[in-house]
Amino acid sequence: TQLLEQSPQFLSIQEGENLTVYCNSSSVFSSLQWYRQEPGEGPVLLVTVVTGGEVKKLKRLTFQFGDARKDSSLHITAAQPGDTGLYLCAGVEESGGSNYKLTFGKGTLLTVNP
Amino acid sequence: SQTIHQWPATLVQPVGSPLSLECTVEGTSNPNLYWYRQAAGRGLQLLFYSVGIGQISSEVPQNLSASRPQDRQFILSSKKLLLSDSGFYLCAWSVGWSGGAKNTEAFFGQGTRLTVV
């Protein structure tokens, strides 16, 4: 099983600040996903990046997939208290056809203080 | 629309007792199904995944087992719970393919908070 390392593990910032969260692996993934999870609930998909070097934007969130498809970053501009949550990256390992599995990193717990 | 149901939401069980957590998916057929365990505020550890009825892949040797008796039903079980089995258990499904393209998005249930005492 391929491993994903996320950093930082914890991040506490003030409203309006910018931040970047990183997801790194020594292995190549066919694609990579970012999820956000709120306490007591399951994670919800934010974005999937597939192509090396790909950049996707979701309002104030910018996601980038590394050229070698081993790493990804999530940048949040002008963070708001509503951005608070656990951010998880997940790598897709394919084993042919529709067979694949998701391997999750340990997450970055973000707190945005008003 | 597709929905996923996972129950119970919370469970307190004594050490040595059996466990059965059930997950069902509605509105889709032949989904990939997953069981994850999550430590408090941390990442998800894949326990089992299934690509079809009776097909179970185990990721981590442990005190748990999984079964898929029907296409959209996934069950997590244990014969004798250990204290270390406490945690937040999440069931998820993905479609595999949709509209001719691979779709790997996972949809999660609300989770079961298991406390072994």
PDB file of C-alpha atoms in Angstrom:
ATOM      1  CA  THR A   1       0.000   0.000   0.000  1.00  0.00           C
ATOM      2  CA  GLN A   2       1.318   3.422  -0.977  1.00  0.00           C
ATOM      3  CA  LEU A   3       1.622   6.021   1.782  1.00  0.00           C
ATOM      4  CA  LEU A   4       0.621   9.680   1.786  1.00  0.00           C
ATOM      5  CA  GLU A   5       2.184  12.217   4.140  1.00  0.00           C
ATOM      6  CA  GLN A   6       0.271  15.389   4.890  1.00  0.00           C
ATOM      7  CA  SER A   7       1.713  18.523   6.427  1.00  0.00           C
ATOM      8  CA  PRO A   8       1.183  20.334   8.600  1.00  0.00           C
ATOM      9  CA  GLN A   9      -0.856  18.070  10.842  1.00  0.00           C
ATOM     10  CA  PHE A  10      -2.422  21.011  12.673  1.00  0.00           C
ATOM     11  CA  LEU A  11      -2.872  24.600  11.559  1.00  0.00           C
ATOM     12  CA  SER A  12      -4.508  27.457  13.452  1.00  0.00           C
ATOM     13  CA  ILE A  13      -4.761  30.800  11.692  1.00  0.00           C
ATOM     14  CA  GLN A  14      -6.699  34.060  11.793  1.00  0.00           C
ATOM     15  CA  GLU A  15      -9.503  34.911   9.415  1.00  0.00           C
ATOM     16  CA  GLY A  16      -8.179  36.514   6.248  1.00  0.00           C
ATOM     17  CA  GLU A  17      -4.821  34.736   6.223  1.00  0.00           C
ATOM     18  CA  ASN A  18      -3.607  32.493   3.423  1.00  0.00           C
ATOM     19  CA  LEU A  19      -2.423  28.914   3.933  1.00  0.00           C
ATOM     20  CA  THR A  20      -1.049  25.937   2.059  1.00  0.00           C
ATOM     21  CA  VAL A  21      -1.425  22.258   2.933  1.00  0.00           C
ATOM     22  CA  TYR A  22       0.812  19.624   1.399  1.00  0.00           C
ATOM     23  CA  CYS A  23       0.333  15.977   0.487  1.00  0.00           C
ATOM     24  CA  ASN A  24       3.408  13.979  -0.478  1.00  0.00           C
ATOM     25  CA  SER A  25       4.227  10.434  -1.485  1.00  0.00           C
ATOM     26  CA  SER A  26       7.228   8.552  -2.804  1.00  0.00           C
ATOM     27  CA  SER A  27       4.890   6.686  -5.174  1.00  0.00           C
ATOM     28  CA  VAL A  28       2.910   7.689  -8.228  1.00  0.00           C
ATOM     29  CA  PHE A  29      -0.868   7.789  -8.076  1.00  0.00           C
ATOM     30  CA  SER A  30      -3.205   7.652 -11.063  1.00  0.00           C
ATOM     31  CA  SER A  31      -5.125  10.537  -9.515  1.00  0.00           C
ATOM     32  CA  LEU A  32      -5.435  12.325  -6.220  1.00  0.00           C
ATOM     33  CA  GLN A  33      -8.428  13.632  -4.333  1.00  0.00           C
ATOM     34  CA  TRP A  34      -8.951  16.214  -1.611  1.00  0.00           C
ATOM     35  CA  TYR A  35     -11.742  15.803   0.933  1.00  0.00           C
ATOM     36  CA  ARG A  36     -12.994  17.988   3.763  1.00  0.00           C
ATOM     37  CA  GLN A  37     -14.482  16.495   6.891  1.00  0.00           C
ATOM     38  CA  GLU A  38     -16.436  18.149   9.677  1.00  0.00           C
ATOM     39  CA  PRO A  39     -16.685  16.643  13.181  1.00  0.00           C
ATOM     40  CA  GLY A  40     -18.991  13.635  13.417  1.00  0.00           C
ATOM     41  CA  GLU A  41     -19.509  13.380   9.679  1.00  0.00           C
ATOM     42  CA  GLY A  42     -17.986  11.563   6.766  1.00  0.00           C
ATOM     43  CA  PRO A  43     -15.535  13.296   4.397  1.00  0.00           C
ATOM     44  CA  VAL A  44     -16.903  15.113   1.364  1.00  0.00           C
ATOM     45  CA  LEU A  45     -15.004  15.344  -1.913  1.00  0.00           C
ATOM     46  CA  LEU A  46     -13.667  18.772  -2.879  1.00  0.00           C
ATOM     47  CA  VAL A  47     -11.727  17.961  -6.048  1.00  0.00           C
ATOM     48  CA  THR A  48      -9.980  15.247  -8.050  1.00  0.00           C
ATOM     49  CA  VAL A  49      -6.756  16.007  -9.906  1.00  0.00           C
ATOM     50  CA  VAL A  50      -5.669  13.608 -12.605  1.00  0.00           C
ATOM     51  CA  THR A  51      -2.989  15.113 -14.843  1.00  0.00           C
ATOM     52  CA  GLY A  52       0.531  15.923 -13.692  1.00  0.00           C
ATOM     53  CA  GLY A  53       0.860  19.692 -13.233  1.00  0.00           C
ATOM     54  CA  GLU A  54      -2.905  20.157 -13.171  1.00  0.00           C
ATOM     55  CA  VAL A  55      -4.295  23.134 -11.271  1.00  0.00           C
ATOM     56  CA  LYS A  56      -7.941  23.364 -10.220  1.00  0.00           C
ATOM     57  CA  LYS A  57      -9.674  26.230  -8.497  1.00  0.00           C
ATOM     58  CA  LEU A  58     -12.737  26.052  -6.313  1.00  0.00           C
ATOM     59  CA  LYS A  59     -13.616  29.610  -5.238  1.00  0.00           C
ATOM     60  CA  ARG A  60     -10.832  30.511  -2.745  1.00  0.00           C
ATOM     61  CA  LEU A  61      -9.284  27.035  -2.870  1.00  0.00           C
ATOM     62  CA  THR A  62      -6.531  26.185  -5.375  1.00  0.00           C
ATOM     63  CA  PHE A  63      -5.423  22.572  -5.849  1.00  0.00           C
ATOM     64  CA  GLN A  64      -2.289  21.515  -7.671  1.00  0.00           C
ATOM     65  CA  PHE A  65      -1.064  18.075  -8.702  1.00  0.00           C
ATOM     66  CA  GLY A  66       2.691  17.664  -8.967  1.00  0.00           C
ATOM     67  CA  ASP A  67       4.268  17.069 -12.377  1.00  0.00           C
ATOM     68  CA  ALA A  68       5.306  13.567 -11.344  1.00  0.00           C
ATOM     69  CA  ARG A  69       1.870  12.813  -9.799  1.00  0.00           C
ATOM     70  CA  LYS A  70       3.463  12.068  -6.434  1.00  0.00           C
ATOM     71  CA  ASP A  71       2.425  15.172  -4.528  1.00  0.00           C
ATOM     72  CA  SER A  72      -0.299  17.772  -4.293  1.00  0.00           C
ATOM     73  CA  SER A  73      -1.023  21.025  -2.525  1.00  0.00           C
ATOM     74  CA  LEU A  74      -4.114  22.877  -1.388  1.00  0.00           C
ATOM     75  CA  HIS A  75      -3.907  26.647  -1.064  1.00  0.00           C
ATOM     76  CA  ILE A  76      -6.652  28.654   0.625  1.00  0.00           C
ATOM     77  CA  THR A  77      -6.800  32.406   0.078  1.00  0.00           C
ATOM     78  CA  ALA A  78      -8.324  34.698   2.694  1.00  0.00           C
ATOM     79  CA  ALA A  79      -9.409  31.874   4.987  1.00  0.00           C
ATOM     80  CA  GLN A  80     -12.773  32.113   6.704  1.00  0.00           C
ATOM     81  CA  PRO A  81     -14.086  30.404   9.859  1.00  0.00           C
ATOM     82  CA  GLY A  82     -16.281  28.254   7.626  1.00  0.00           C
ATOM     83  CA  ASP A  83     -13.109  26.699   6.189  1.00  0.00           C
ATOM     84  CA  THR A  84     -12.416  25.038   9.551  1.00  0.00           C
ATOM     85  CA  GLY A  85     -12.248  21.261   9.272  1.00  0.00           C
ATOM     86  CA  LEU A  86     -10.068  18.254   8.581  1.00  0.00           C
ATOM     87  CA  TYR A  87      -8.579  18.268   5.085  1.00  0.00           C
ATOM     88  CA  LEU A  88      -7.668  14.854   3.731  1.00  0.00           C
ATOM     89  CA  CYS A  89      -5.847  13.909   0.582  1.00  0.00           C
ATOM     90  CA  ALA A  90      -6.445  10.507  -0.958  1.00  0.00           C
ATOM     91  CA  GLY A  91      -4.450   8.741  -3.621  1.00  0.00           C
ATOM     92  CA  VAL A  92      -6.121   6.435  -6.107  1.00  0.00           C
ATOM     93  CA  GLU A  93      -4.354   3.120  -6.679  1.00  0.00           C
ATOM     94  CA  GLU A  94      -5.716   1.256  -9.660  1.00  0.00           C
ATOM     95  CA  SER A  95      -5.556  -2.476 -10.169  1.00  0.00           C
ATOM     96  CA  GLY A  96      -7.336  -2.817 -13.487  1.00  0.00           C
ATOM     97  CA  GLY A  97     -10.877  -2.216 -14.751  1.00  0.00           C
ATOM     98  CA  SER A  98     -13.046  -0.675 -12.107  1.00  0.00           C
ATOM     99  CA  ASN A  99     -10.864  -2.086  -9.342  1.00  0.00           C
ATOM    100  CA  TYR A 100      -9.146   0.596  -7.368  1.00  0.00           C
ATOM    101  CA  LYS A 101      -8.827   1.767  -3.800  1.00  0.00           C
ATOM    102  CA  LEU A 102      -8.345   5.050  -2.030  1.00  0.00           C
ATOM    103  CA  THR A 103      -5.453   5.534   0.366  1.00  0.00           C
ATOM    104  CA  PHE A 104      -5.850   8.494   2.689  1.00  0.00           C
ATOM    105  CA  GLY A 105      -3.284  10.701   4.327  1.00  0.00           C
ATOM    106  CA  LYS A 106      -3.571  11.483   8.041  1.00  0.00           C
ATOM    107  CA  GLY A 107      -5.101  14.856   7.387  1.00  0.00           C
ATOM    108  CA  THR A 108      -4.525  18.482   8.261  1.00  0.00           C
ATOM    109  CA  LEU A 109      -6.762  19.861  10.992  1.00  0.00           C
ATOM    110  CA  LEU A 110      -7.412  23.496  10.127  1.00  0.00           C
ATOM    111  CA  THR A 111      -8.871  26.021  12.557  1.00  0.00           C
ATOM    112  CA  VAL A 112      -9.693  29.507  11.297  1.00  0.00           C
ATOM    113  CA  ASN A 113     -10.287  31.924  14.148  1.00  0.00           C
ATOM    114  CA  PRO A 114     -12.602  34.929  13.631  1.00  0.00           C
TER     115      PRO A 114
ATOM    116  CA  SER B   1     -30.284   9.819  -6.209  1.00  0.00           C
ATOM    117  CA  GLN B   2     -27.837   7.620  -4.382  1.00  0.00           C
ATOM    118  CA  THR B   3     -27.767   7.380  -0.621  1.00  0.00           C
ATOM    119  CA  ILE B   4     -25.704   5.470   1.896  1.00  0.00           C
ATOM    120  CA  HIS B   5     -26.984   4.357   5.270  1.00  0.00           C
ATOM    121  CA  GLN B   6     -24.775   3.300   8.105  1.00  0.00           C
ATOM    122  CA  TRP B   7     -25.913   2.214  11.553  1.00  0.00           C
ATOM    123  CA  PRO B   8     -25.827   2.468  14.443  1.00  0.00           C
ATOM    124  CA  ALA B   9     -24.476   5.994  14.888  1.00  0.00           C
ATOM    125  CA  THR B  10     -22.962   5.206  18.289  1.00  0.00           C
ATOM    126  CA  LEU B  11     -22.243   1.942  20.016  1.00  0.00           C
ATOM    127  CA  VAL B  12     -20.779   1.013  23.387  1.00  0.00           C
ATOM    128  CA  GLN B  13     -19.754  -2.622  23.683  1.00  0.00           C
ATOM    129  CA  PRO B  14     -17.886  -4.609  26.363  1.00  0.00           C
ATOM    130  CA  VAL B  15     -14.586  -6.257  25.608  1.00  0.00           C
ATOM    131  CA  GLY B  16     -15.099  -9.753  24.244  1.00  0.00           C
ATOM    132  CA  SER B  17     -18.558  -9.081  22.828  1.00  0.00           C
ATOM    133  CA  PRO B  18     -19.384  -9.519  19.122  1.00  0.00           C
ATOM    134  CA  LEU B  19     -19.806  -6.667  16.664  1.00  0.00           C
ATOM    135  CA  SER B  20     -21.919  -6.137  13.578  1.00  0.00           C
ATOM    136  CA  LEU B  21     -22.011  -2.811  11.736  1.00  0.00           C
ATOM    137  CA  GLU B  22     -24.163  -2.583   8.656  1.00  0.00           C
ATOM    138  CA  CYS B  23     -23.953  -0.343   5.630  1.00  0.00           C
ATOM    139  CA  THR B  24     -26.352  -0.212   2.705  1.00  0.00           C
ATOM    140  CA  VAL B  25     -26.312   1.815  -0.475  1.00  0.00           C
ATOM    141  CA  GLU B  26     -29.377   2.810  -2.473  1.00  0.00           C
ATOM    142  CA  GLY B  27     -29.780   4.154  -5.979  1.00  0.00           C
ATOM    143  CA  THR B  28     -26.811   2.452  -7.638  1.00  0.00           C
ATOM    144  CA  SER B  29     -25.702  -1.030  -8.580  1.00  0.00           C
ATOM    145  CA  ASN B  30     -22.403  -2.906  -8.295  1.00  0.00           C
ATOM    146  CA  PRO B  31     -20.669  -0.187  -6.293  1.00  0.00           C
ATOM    147  CA  ASN B  32     -17.189  -0.489  -4.836  1.00  0.00           C
ATOM    148  CA  LEU B  33     -17.631  -0.598  -1.052  1.00  0.00           C
ATOM    149  CA  TYR B  34     -15.175   0.334   1.670  1.00  0.00           C
ATOM    150  CA  TRP B  35     -14.788   0.191   5.449  1.00  0.00           C
ATOM    151  CA  TYR B  36     -12.459   2.729   7.038  1.00  0.00           C
ATOM    152  CA  ARG B  37     -11.482   3.394  10.652  1.00  0.00           C
ATOM    153  CA  GLN B  38     -10.523   6.857  11.820  1.00  0.00           C
ATOM    154  CA  ALA B  39      -8.680   7.814  14.983  1.00  0.00           C
ATOM    155  CA  ALA B  40      -9.850  11.024  16.651  1.00  0.00           C
ATOM    156  CA  GLY B  41      -9.437  13.921  14.208  1.00  0.00           C
ATOM    157  CA  ARG B  42      -6.980  12.020  12.053  1.00  0.00           C
ATOM    158  CA  GLY B  43      -6.779  10.226   8.731  1.00  0.00           C
ATOM    159  CA  LEU B  44      -8.691   7.223   7.503  1.00  0.00           C
ATOM    160  CA  GLN B  45      -7.252   3.735   7.608  1.00  0.00           C
ATOM    161  CA  LEU B  46      -8.643   1.416   4.951  1.00  0.00           C
ATOM    162  CA  LEU B  47      -9.797  -1.827   6.557  1.00  0.00           C
ATOM    163  CA  PHE B  48     -11.648  -3.647   3.773  1.00  0.00           C
ATOM    164  CA  TYR B  49     -12.839  -2.999   0.261  1.00  0.00           C
ATOM    165  CA  SER B  50     -15.091  -4.939  -2.052  1.00  0.00           C
ATOM    166  CA  VAL B  51     -15.626  -4.767  -5.802  1.00  0.00           C
ATOM    167  CA  GLY B  52     -18.483  -7.292  -5.871  1.00  0.00           C
ATOM    168  CA  ILE B  53     -20.648  -9.738  -3.923  1.00  0.00           C
ATOM    169  CA  GLY B  54     -18.507 -12.063  -1.857  1.00  0.00           C
ATOM    170  CA  GLN B  55     -15.291 -10.326  -2.938  1.00  0.00           C
ATOM    171  CA  ILE B  56     -13.497  -8.849   0.062  1.00  0.00           C
ATOM    172  CA  SER B  57      -9.962  -7.511   0.231  1.00  0.00           C
ATOM    173  CA  SER B  58      -8.417  -6.979   3.649  1.00  0.00           C
ATOM    174  CA  GLU B  59      -5.853  -4.256   4.049  1.00  0.00           C
ATOM    175  CA  VAL B  60      -4.807  -4.653   7.658  1.00  0.00           C
ATOM    176  CA  PRO B  61      -4.561  -7.904   9.663  1.00  0.00           C
ATOM    177  CA  GLN B  62      -6.817  -7.455  12.637  1.00  0.00           C
ATOM    178  CA  ASN B  63      -9.642  -8.625  14.803  1.00  0.00           C
ATOM    179  CA  LEU B  64     -12.280  -7.627  12.269  1.00  0.00           C
ATOM    180  CA  SER B  65     -13.875  -9.195   9.204  1.00  0.00           C
ATOM    181  CA  ALA B  66     -16.161  -7.954   6.456  1.00  0.00           C
ATOM    182  CA  SER B  67     -18.821  -9.541   4.303  1.00  0.00           C
ATOM    183  CA  ARG B  68     -20.890  -8.501   1.316  1.00  0.00           C
ATOM    184  CA  PRO B  69     -23.930 -10.781   1.222  1.00  0.00           C
ATOM    185  CA  GLN B  70     -25.796  -8.586  -1.254  1.00  0.00           C
ATOM    186  CA  ASP B  71     -24.719  -6.151  -3.952  1.00  0.00           C
ATOM    187  CA  ARG B  72     -25.389  -3.038  -1.899  1.00  0.00           C
ATOM    188  CA  GLN B  73     -24.834  -4.361   1.624  1.00  0.00           C
ATOM    189  CA  PHE B  74     -21.508  -4.322   3.436  1.00  0.00           C
ATOM    190  CA  ILE B  75     -21.107  -5.651   6.978  1.00  0.00           C
ATOM    191  CA  LEU B  76     -18.232  -5.207   9.403  1.00  0.00           C
ATOM    192  CA  SER B  77     -17.995  -7.850  12.116  1.00  0.00           C
ATOM    193  CA  SER B  78     -15.966  -9.097  15.013  1.00  0.00           C
ATOM    194  CA  LYS B  79     -16.370 -12.219  17.112  1.00  0.00           C
ATOM    195  CA  LYS B  80     -14.666 -10.710  20.167  1.00  0.00           C
ATOM    196  CA  LEU B  81     -14.020  -6.993  20.493  1.00  0.00           C
ATOM    197  CA  LEU B  82     -10.772  -5.617  21.895  1.00  0.00           C
ATOM    198  CA  LEU B  83     -10.242  -2.247  23.558  1.00  0.00           C
ATOM    199  CA  SER B  84      -8.114  -1.259  20.568  1.00  0.00           C
ATOM    200  CA  ASP B  85     -11.130  -1.687  18.270  1.00  0.00           C
ATOM    201  CA  SER B  86     -12.596   1.570  19.584  1.00  0.00           C
ATOM    202  CA  GLY B  87     -12.832   4.281  16.941  1.00  0.00           C
ATOM    203  CA  PHE B  88     -14.916   5.985  14.298  1.00  0.00           C
ATOM    204  CA  TYR B  89     -15.902   3.571  11.534  1.00  0.00           C
ATOM    205  CA  LEU B  90     -16.872   4.889   8.131  1.00  0.00           C
ATOM    206  CA  CYS B  91     -18.491   3.045   5.264  1.00  0.00           C
ATOM    207  CA  ALA B  92     -18.089   4.438   1.758  1.00  0.00           C
ATOM    208  CA  TRP B  93     -19.028   3.609  -1.805  1.00  0.00           C
ATOM    209  CA  SER B  94     -17.789   4.606  -5.227  1.00  0.00           C
ATOM    210  CA  VAL B  95     -19.223   3.976  -8.646  1.00  0.00           C
ATOM    211  CA  GLY B  96     -16.087   3.010 -10.503  1.00  0.00           C
ATOM    212  CA  TRP B  97     -17.311   4.191 -13.872  1.00  0.00           C
ATOM    213  CA  SER B  98     -19.948   6.742 -14.872  1.00  0.00           C
ATOM    214  CA  GLY B  99     -20.812   8.181 -18.246  1.00  0.00           C
ATOM    215  CA  GLY B 100     -17.998   6.221 -19.903  1.00  0.00           C
ATOM    216  CA  ALA B 101     -15.322   7.761 -17.692  1.00  0.00           C
ATOM    217  CA  LYS B 102     -13.682   6.518 -14.555  1.00  0.00           C
ATOM    218  CA  ASN B 103     -15.200   8.090 -11.456  1.00  0.00           C
ATOM    219  CA  THR B 104     -13.312   7.429  -8.250  1.00  0.00           C
ATOM    220  CA  GLU B 105     -15.188   9.803  -5.938  1.00  0.00           C
ATOM    221  CA  ALA B 106     -16.058   8.140  -2.634  1.00  0.00           C
ATOM    222  CA  PHE B 107     -19.307   8.884  -0.827  1.00  0.00           C
ATOM    223  CA  PHE B 108     -19.255   8.348   2.900  1.00  0.00           C
ATOM    224  CA  GLY B 109     -21.858   7.400   5.461  1.00  0.00           C
ATOM    225  CA  GLN B 110     -22.300   9.317   8.692  1.00  0.00           C
ATOM    226  CA  GLY B 111     -20.056   6.931  10.591  1.00  0.00           C
ATOM    227  CA  THR B 112     -20.355   4.785  13.716  1.00  0.00           C
ATOM    228  CA  ARG B 113     -18.632   5.830  16.920  1.00  0.00           C
ATOM    229  CA  LEU B 114     -17.628   2.549  18.600  1.00  0.00           C
ATOM    230  CA  THR B 115     -16.423   2.535  22.197  1.00  0.00           C
ATOM    231  CA  VAL B 116     -15.208  -0.727  23.637  1.00  0.00           C
ATOM    232  CA  VAL B 117     -15.250  -0.744  27.442  1.00  0.00           C
TER     233      VAL B 117
END
